[in-house]
Short mmCIF file of C-alpha atoms in Angstrom, two decimals:
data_model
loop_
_atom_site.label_atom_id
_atom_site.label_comp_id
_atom_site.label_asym_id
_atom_site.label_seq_id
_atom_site.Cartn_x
_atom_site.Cartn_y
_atom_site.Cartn_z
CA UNK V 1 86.05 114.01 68.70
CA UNK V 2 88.28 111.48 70.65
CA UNK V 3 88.79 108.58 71.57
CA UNK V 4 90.20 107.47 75.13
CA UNK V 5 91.29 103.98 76.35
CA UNK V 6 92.27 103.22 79.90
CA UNK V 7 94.77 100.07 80.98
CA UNK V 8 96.81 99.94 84.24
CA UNK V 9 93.93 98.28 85.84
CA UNK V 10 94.50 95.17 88.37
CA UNK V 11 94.43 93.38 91.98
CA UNK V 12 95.95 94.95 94.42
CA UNK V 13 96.43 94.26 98.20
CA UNK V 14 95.53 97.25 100.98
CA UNK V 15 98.06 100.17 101.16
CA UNK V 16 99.62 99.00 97.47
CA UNK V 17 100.01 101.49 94.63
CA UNK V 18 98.85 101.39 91.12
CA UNK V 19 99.06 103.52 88.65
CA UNK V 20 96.19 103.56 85.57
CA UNK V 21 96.51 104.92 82.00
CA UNK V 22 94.92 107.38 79.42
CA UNK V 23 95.99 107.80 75.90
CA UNK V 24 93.83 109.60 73.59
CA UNK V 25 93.58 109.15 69.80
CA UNK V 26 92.70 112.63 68.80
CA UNK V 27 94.78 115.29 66.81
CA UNK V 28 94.61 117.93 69.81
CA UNK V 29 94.73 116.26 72.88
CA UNK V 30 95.57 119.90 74.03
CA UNK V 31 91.58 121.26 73.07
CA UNK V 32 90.50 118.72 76.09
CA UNK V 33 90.51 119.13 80.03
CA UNK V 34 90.58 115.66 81.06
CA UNK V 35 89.30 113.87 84.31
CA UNK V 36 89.47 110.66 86.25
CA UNK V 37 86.26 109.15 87.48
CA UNK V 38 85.19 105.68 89.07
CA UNK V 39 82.19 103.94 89.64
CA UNK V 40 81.65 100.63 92.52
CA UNK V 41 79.38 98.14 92.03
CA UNK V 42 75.75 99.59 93.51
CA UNK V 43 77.38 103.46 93.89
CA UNK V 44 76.96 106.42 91.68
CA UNK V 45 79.97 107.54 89.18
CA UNK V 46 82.43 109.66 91.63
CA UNK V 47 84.40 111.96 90.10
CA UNK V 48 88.09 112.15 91.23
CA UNK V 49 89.95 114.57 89.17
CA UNK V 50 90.46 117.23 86.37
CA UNK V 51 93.28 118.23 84.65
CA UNK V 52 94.00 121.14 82.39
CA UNK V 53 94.52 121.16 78.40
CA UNK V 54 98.50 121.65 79.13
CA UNK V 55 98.71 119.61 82.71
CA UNK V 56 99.51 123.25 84.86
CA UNK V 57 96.21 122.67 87.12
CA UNK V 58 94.47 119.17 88.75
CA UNK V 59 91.67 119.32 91.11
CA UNK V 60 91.52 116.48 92.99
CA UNK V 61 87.99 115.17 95.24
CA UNK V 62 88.88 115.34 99.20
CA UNK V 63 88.25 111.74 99.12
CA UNK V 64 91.78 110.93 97.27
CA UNK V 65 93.59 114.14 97.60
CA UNK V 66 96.83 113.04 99.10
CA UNK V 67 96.84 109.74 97.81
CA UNK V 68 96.09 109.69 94.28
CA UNK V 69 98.20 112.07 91.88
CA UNK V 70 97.60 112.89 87.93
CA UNK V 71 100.47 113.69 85.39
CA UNK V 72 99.65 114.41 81.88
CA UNK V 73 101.93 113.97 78.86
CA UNK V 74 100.58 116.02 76.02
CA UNK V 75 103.25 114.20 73.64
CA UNK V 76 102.12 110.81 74.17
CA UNK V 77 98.33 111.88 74.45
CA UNK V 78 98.10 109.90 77.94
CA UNK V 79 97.09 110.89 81.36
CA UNK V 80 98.43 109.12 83.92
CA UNK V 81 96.82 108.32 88.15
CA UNK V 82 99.16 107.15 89.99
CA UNK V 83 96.81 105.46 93.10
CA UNK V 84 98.96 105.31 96.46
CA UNK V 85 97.99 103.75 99.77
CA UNK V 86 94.98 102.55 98.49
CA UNK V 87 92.77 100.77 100.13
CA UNK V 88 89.33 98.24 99.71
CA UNK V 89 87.06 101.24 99.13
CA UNK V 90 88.75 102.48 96.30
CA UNK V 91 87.56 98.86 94.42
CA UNK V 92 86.09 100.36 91.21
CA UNK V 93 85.57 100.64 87.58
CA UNK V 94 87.89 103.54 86.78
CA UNK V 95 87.01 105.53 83.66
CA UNK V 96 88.74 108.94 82.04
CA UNK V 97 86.79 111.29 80.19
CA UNK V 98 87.46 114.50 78.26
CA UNK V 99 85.39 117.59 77.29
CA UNK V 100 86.58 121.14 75.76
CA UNK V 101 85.13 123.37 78.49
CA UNK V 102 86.59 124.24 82.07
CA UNK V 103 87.20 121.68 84.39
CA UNK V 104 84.96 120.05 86.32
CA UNK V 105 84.43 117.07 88.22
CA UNK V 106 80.55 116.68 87.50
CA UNK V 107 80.78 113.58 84.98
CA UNK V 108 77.67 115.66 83.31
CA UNK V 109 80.30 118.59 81.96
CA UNK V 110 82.21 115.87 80.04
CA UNK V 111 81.44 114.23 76.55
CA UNK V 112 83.97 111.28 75.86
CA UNK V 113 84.34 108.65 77.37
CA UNK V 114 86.87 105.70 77.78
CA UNK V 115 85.43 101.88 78.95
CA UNK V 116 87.63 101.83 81.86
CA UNK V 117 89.71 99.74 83.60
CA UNK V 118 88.66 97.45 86.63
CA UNK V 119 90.61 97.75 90.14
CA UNK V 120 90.55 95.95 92.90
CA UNK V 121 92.03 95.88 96.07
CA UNK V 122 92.18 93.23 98.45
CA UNK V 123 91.96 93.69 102.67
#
């Protein structure tokens, strides 16, 4: 089992960066593909990205490839998105979640869950 907790999350004005948070309080981090997902007020839960146990693969959505970019230290148990050029639509409850099997970004494959973090980003 883990646990995950996301921070990083804040107001932002149009074409700012931000960059959000992971950290995992598990023994092997490394058993877990993890994934970025968000969710606006009124829309379904997007997913936005997977990462690998070991951080050599990330699949990104179309809709932030380019802009949004996922590192993961294995040592400190934290996955990091690093948000770029972001702009109004990408106002959202951002949540990460982890899961043992391949990686996906259907929010169905995965089976923990942080609470997220809130961003929001100004016109």
């Amino acid at each position: 089992q883990v646990h995950l907790q996301e921070s990083g999350g804040n107001l932002v004005q149009a074409g700012g960066s931000l960059t959000l948070s992971c950290t995992a309080s598990t023994r092997y981090f490394t058993n877990y593909v993890v994934g970025w997902f968000r969710q606006a007020p009124g829309k379904e839960r997007e997913g936005l990205s997977c990462t690998t146990e070991y951080g050599w693969a990330t699949y990104y959505a179309s809709s932030v490839e380019g802009r949004f970019t996922v590192s993961r230290n294995n040592t400190k148990k934290t996955l990091y998105l690093q948000m770029n050029n972001l702009k109004p639509d990408d106002t959202a409850m951002y949540f990460c979640a982890a899961q043992t099997g391949g990686c996906s970004l259907n929010e169905a494959r995965f089976d923990y869950w942080g609470q997220g973090t809130q961003v929001a980003v100004s016109p």
